[in-house]
Short mmCIF file of C-alpha atoms in Angstrom, two decimals:
data_model
loop_
_atom_site.label_atom_id
_atom_site.label_comp_id
_atom_site.label_asym_id
_atom_site.label_seq_id
_atom_site.Cartn_x
_atom_site.Cartn_y
_atom_site.Cartn_z
CA GLU K 872 -31.81 47.73 45.33
CA VAL K 873 -30.48 44.39 43.73
CA GLN K 874 -28.36 42.94 46.21
CA LEU K 875 -26.37 39.34 45.86
CA VAL K 876 -24.42 38.15 48.86
CA GLU K 877 -22.28 35.28 49.19
CA SER K 878 -20.99 33.25 51.79
CA GLY K 879 -19.60 29.65 52.88
CA GLY K 880 -15.95 30.05 51.81
CA GLY K 881 -13.08 29.15 53.91
CA LEU K 882 -10.19 26.93 54.06
CA VAL K 883 -10.48 23.25 52.85
CA GLN K 884 -8.18 20.70 52.13
CA PRO K 885 -7.65 19.06 48.75
CA GLY K 886 -10.08 16.62 47.86
CA GLY K 887 -12.79 18.02 50.59
CA SER K 888 -16.09 19.75 49.89
CA LEU K 889 -17.46 23.19 50.31
CA LYS K 890 -21.01 24.94 49.56
CA LEU K 891 -21.31 28.39 49.07
CA SER K 892 -24.52 30.35 48.91
CA CYS K 893 -25.89 33.71 47.11
CA ALA K 894 -28.49 35.40 49.05
CA ALA K 895 -30.31 37.68 46.75
CA SER K 896 -32.85 40.26 47.45
CA GLY K 897 -34.46 43.49 45.43
CA PHE K 898 -35.37 41.62 42.26
CA THR K 899 -37.51 38.59 41.38
CA PHE K 900 -34.98 35.94 42.16
CA SER K 901 -37.27 32.94 40.93
CA GLY K 902 -37.43 34.56 37.61
CA SER K 903 -33.48 35.24 37.21
CA ALA K 904 -30.92 32.75 36.23
CA MET K 905 -27.89 32.83 38.50
CA HIS K 906 -24.25 32.59 37.63
CA TRP K 907 -20.95 31.93 39.43
CA VAL K 908 -17.43 33.55 38.31
CA ARG K 909 -14.41 32.92 40.03
CA GLN K 910 -11.07 35.01 40.68
CA ALA K 911 -7.91 33.87 41.47
CA SER K 912 -5.79 35.96 43.42
CA GLY K 913 -4.01 38.47 40.93
CA LYS K 914 -5.64 36.72 38.07
CA GLY K 915 -8.45 37.13 35.52
CA LEU K 916 -12.24 36.26 35.81
CA GLU K 917 -13.41 32.51 35.21
CA TRP K 918 -16.80 31.42 34.25
CA VAL K 919 -17.60 28.80 36.67
CA GLY K 920 -21.35 27.75 35.71
CA ARG K 921 -24.78 28.80 35.85
CA ILE K 922 -28.62 27.81 36.52
CA ARG K 923 -31.49 28.78 34.49
CA SER K 924 -34.69 29.73 36.02
CA LYS K 925 -37.74 27.26 36.56
CA ALA K 926 -39.48 28.77 33.60
CA ASN K 927 -36.30 27.69 31.32
CA ASN K 928 -36.34 24.24 33.49
CA TYR K 929 -33.41 25.22 36.19
CA VAL K 930 -31.15 24.19 33.06
CA THR K 931 -27.48 24.00 34.32
CA ALA K 932 -24.19 24.58 32.46
CA TYR K 933 -20.75 24.26 33.78
CA ALA K 934 -17.16 25.33 32.75
CA ALA K 935 -14.87 22.19 32.04
CA SER K 936 -12.72 22.64 34.61
CA VAL K 937 -15.42 22.10 37.28
CA LYS K 938 -17.75 19.74 35.24
CA GLY K 939 -18.38 16.63 37.34
CA ARG K 940 -17.12 18.26 40.22
CA PHE K 941 -19.15 21.13 41.03
CA THR K 942 -23.17 21.59 41.24
CA ILE K 943 -25.27 24.65 41.01
CA SER K 944 -28.38 24.59 42.58
CA ARG K 945 -31.09 27.33 43.86
CA ASP K 946 -33.78 27.27 46.52
CA ASP K 947 -36.29 29.84 45.11
CA SER K 948 -38.17 29.79 48.59
CA LYS K 949 -35.04 31.36 49.91
CA ASN K 950 -34.02 33.67 47.07
CA THR K 951 -30.73 31.54 47.21
CA ALA K 952 -28.21 30.17 44.98
CA TYR K 953 -25.87 27.53 45.93
CA LEU K 954 -22.52 26.29 44.30
CA GLN K 955 -21.59 22.61 45.99
CA MET K 956 -18.12 22.13 45.33
CA ASN K 957 -16.50 18.71 45.76
CA SER K 958 -13.30 16.95 44.97
CA LEU K 959 -11.58 20.64 45.58
CA LYS K 960 -8.21 21.21 44.18
CA THR K 961 -5.65 23.56 44.77
CA GLU K 962 -6.45 25.44 41.47
CA ASP K 963 -10.02 26.06 42.59
CA THR K 964 -8.32 28.57 45.34
CA ALA K 965 -10.32 31.51 44.08
CA VAL K 966 -12.76 34.58 45.10
CA TYR K 967 -16.10 33.22 43.79
CA TYR K 968 -18.80 35.63 42.81
CA CYS K 969 -22.47 35.26 42.34
CA THR K 970 -23.93 37.21 39.39
CA ARG K 971 -27.16 37.71 37.59
CA PRO K 972 -27.61 37.91 33.65
CA HIS K 973 -29.96 40.71 32.26
CA TYR K 974 -33.60 39.08 31.57
CA ASN K 975 -34.76 39.92 28.35
CA ILE K 976 -38.59 40.24 28.87
CA LEU K 977 -39.50 40.56 25.21
CA ILE K 978 -38.05 37.23 24.29
CA GLY K 979 -38.32 35.48 27.66
CA TYR K 980 -34.59 34.56 27.82
CA ASP K 981 -31.39 35.67 29.40
CA GLU K 982 -28.68 38.00 28.00
CA ASP K 983 -25.65 36.94 29.76
CA TRP K 984 -24.13 40.30 30.71
CA PHE K 985 -23.64 40.54 34.46
CA ASP K 986 -24.93 43.22 36.81
CA PRO K 987 -24.68 43.23 39.60
CA TRP K 988 -22.04 41.16 41.34
CA GLY K 989 -21.71 40.13 44.99
CA GLN K 990 -18.46 41.25 46.79
CA GLY K 991 -17.38 37.32 46.54
CA THR K 992 -16.39 35.03 48.85
CA LEU K 993 -12.82 33.66 49.09
CA VAL K 994 -12.17 29.74 48.70
CA THR K 995 -8.76 28.44 49.77
CA VAL K 996 -7.72 24.94 49.17
CA SER K 997 -4.68 23.85 50.91
CA SER K 998 -3.23 21.36 53.05
CA ASP N 109 -14.61 27.71 23.21
CA ILE N 110 -14.18 31.27 22.60
CA VAL N 111 -11.28 32.64 23.57
CA MET N 112 -10.83 36.63 24.20
CA THR N 113 -7.92 38.23 23.69
CA GLN N 114 -6.77 41.79 24.93
CA SER N 115 -4.41 44.45 24.18
CA PRO N 116 -2.34 46.09 25.75
CA ASP N 117 -1.73 43.92 29.12
CA SER N 118 -1.42 47.57 30.89
CA LEU N 119 -1.38 50.92 29.96
CA ALA N 120 -0.44 54.43 31.49
CA VAL N 121 -2.37 57.53 30.42
CA SER N 122 -2.13 61.13 31.79
CA LEU N 123 -5.06 62.71 33.36
CA GLY N 124 -7.39 63.82 30.71
CA GLU N 125 -5.95 61.73 27.89
CA ARG N 126 -7.38 59.01 26.27
CA ALA N 127 -7.22 55.54 26.79
CA THR N 128 -7.93 52.89 24.06
CA ILE N 129 -8.26 49.21 25.16
CA ASN N 130 -8.81 46.42 22.22
CA CYS N 131 -10.43 43.13 22.63
CA LYS N 132 -10.27 40.57 20.24
CA SER N 133 -12.56 37.23 19.66
CA SER N 134 -11.37 33.85 18.30
CA GLN N 135 -14.48 33.80 16.62
CA SER N 136 -17.30 36.29 15.72
CA VAL N 137 -19.85 36.96 18.36
CA LEU N 138 -22.07 38.82 16.14
CA SER N 139 -25.53 37.21 15.59
CA SER N 140 -26.91 37.09 12.44
CA SER N 141 -30.51 36.50 13.97
CA ASN N 142 -30.34 39.83 15.69
CA ASN N 143 -27.54 41.78 14.47
CA LYS N 144 -25.96 42.38 17.98
CA ASN N 145 -22.75 41.85 18.98
CA TYR N 146 -22.63 39.54 22.19
CA LEU N 147 -19.64 41.53 23.87
CA ALA N 148 -19.58 43.22 27.34
CA TRP N 149 -16.74 45.30 28.86
CA TYR N 150 -16.35 45.45 32.81
CA GLN N 151 -14.14 47.50 35.40
CA GLN N 152 -13.00 45.89 38.31
CA LYS N 153 -11.11 48.16 40.75
CA PRO N 154 -8.97 46.65 43.74
CA GLY N 155 -10.71 44.80 46.04
CA GLN N 156 -14.09 45.12 44.31
CA PRO N 157 -16.35 43.08 42.24
CA PRO N 158 -16.43 43.72 38.65
CA LYS N 159 -18.90 46.46 37.46
CA LEU N 160 -20.77 46.45 34.36
CA LEU N 161 -19.78 49.22 31.72
CA ILE N 162 -20.91 48.44 28.21
CA TYR N 163 -23.16 45.50 26.92
CA TRP N 164 -24.10 44.96 23.28
CA ALA N 165 -20.52 45.98 22.17
CA SER N 166 -21.60 50.04 22.65
CA THR N 167 -24.49 50.40 25.08
CA ARG N 168 -23.50 52.15 28.18
CA ALA N 169 -24.68 50.61 31.52
CA SER N 170 -27.10 52.65 33.69
CA GLY N 171 -24.89 55.12 35.26
CA VAL N 172 -21.88 54.89 33.69
CA PRO N 173 -20.17 57.99 32.66
CA ASP N 174 -20.32 59.18 28.79
CA ARG N 175 -16.32 59.20 28.71
CA PHE N 176 -16.76 55.60 28.35
CA SER N 177 -17.19 54.05 24.73
CA GLY N 178 -17.44 50.62 23.47
CA SER N 179 -16.64 50.21 19.57
CA GLY N 180 -16.40 47.02 17.26
CA SER N 181 -18.10 44.62 15.41
CA GLY N 182 -17.45 40.58 14.93
CA THR N 183 -14.25 39.67 16.35
CA ASP N 184 -12.65 43.22 17.06
CA PHE N 185 -13.76 45.51 19.64
CA THR N 186 -12.58 48.66 21.49
CA LEU N 187 -13.21 50.29 24.81
CA THR N 188 -12.42 53.98 24.98
CA ILE N 189 -11.87 56.39 27.95
CA SER N 190 -12.25 59.66 26.41
CA SER N 191 -10.55 61.85 29.07
CA LEU N 192 -9.31 59.62 31.70
CA GLN N 193 -10.23 60.41 35.54
CA ALA N 194 -8.50 59.51 38.77
CA GLU N 195 -11.04 56.90 39.40
CA ASP N 196 -10.88 55.21 36.34
CA VAL N 197 -7.48 53.31 37.64
CA ALA N 198 -8.85 49.83 37.20
CA VAL N 199 -8.41 46.63 35.38
CA TYR N 200 -10.80 46.22 32.49
CA TYR N 201 -12.15 42.74 30.95
CA CYS N 202 -14.13 42.17 27.99
CA GLN N 203 -16.56 39.20 27.97
CA GLN N 204 -18.63 37.24 25.22
CA TYR N 205 -21.77 36.02 26.10
CA TYR N 206 -22.62 34.48 22.30
CA SER N 207 -21.83 31.10 23.27
CA THR N 208 -21.38 28.97 26.57
CA PRO N 209 -18.99 28.53 28.19
CA LEU N 210 -18.73 32.27 28.53
CA THR N 211 -15.37 33.70 28.34
CA PHE N 212 -13.56 36.56 29.85
CA GLY N 213 -10.37 38.37 28.26
CA PRO N 214 -7.40 38.41 30.24
CA GLY N 215 -7.54 42.16 31.63
CA THR N 216 -5.51 45.46 30.81
CA LYS N 217 -4.67 47.28 33.60
CA VAL N 218 -5.31 51.30 33.27
CA ASP N 219 -2.99 53.44 35.24
CA ILE N 220 -2.12 56.86 35.68
CA LYS N 221 1.06 58.48 33.90
#
């Protein structure tokens, strides 16, 4: 069974930093891109960013709202993806989900529809 | 960026009746290279993460009941629940994966009338 488990959320002051983790199991993590999506309370889903696999050079991409402040990384030996969040703002308060895109073996590329999703971890940025 | 809109914001449908949700993209998500629409639908119940329902605009994900169907092409898409069940009460989101940044619609809340 594919499982994604986020951790590391909590309360942080504006301007502070936090690092989230996403532990994966049940699939070949090293061959998969990983994405982060967030959801403010009572609001919709916002894509945060992604990191591709080693075969795709660990290329990252970010939403404009977090670019330059957030960094996605991964440790394939630990089957874990990370979201380093710096210079946090109150508007970054949200549940953060990690999720996995579908990998098309035939074309060797990700198709960015997501299944499954982790349960999420809550990040609260407040003074 | 591709902007996704959904209508209505919410709807209430009687049990066993049809529910229809519309999703529109600000530009086409139909690829000319493979003739596929890069559009997915998700269901999110309170306190839970989203769950994939549909990808490629009309392909049901594994284990999704066949009362859920997706249709449309280009910029206009529809998610239909043919016979609403109590367990279908949720918020439904469309998502384009044609280009980065990936974007979601604002969601449509479905309730029982």
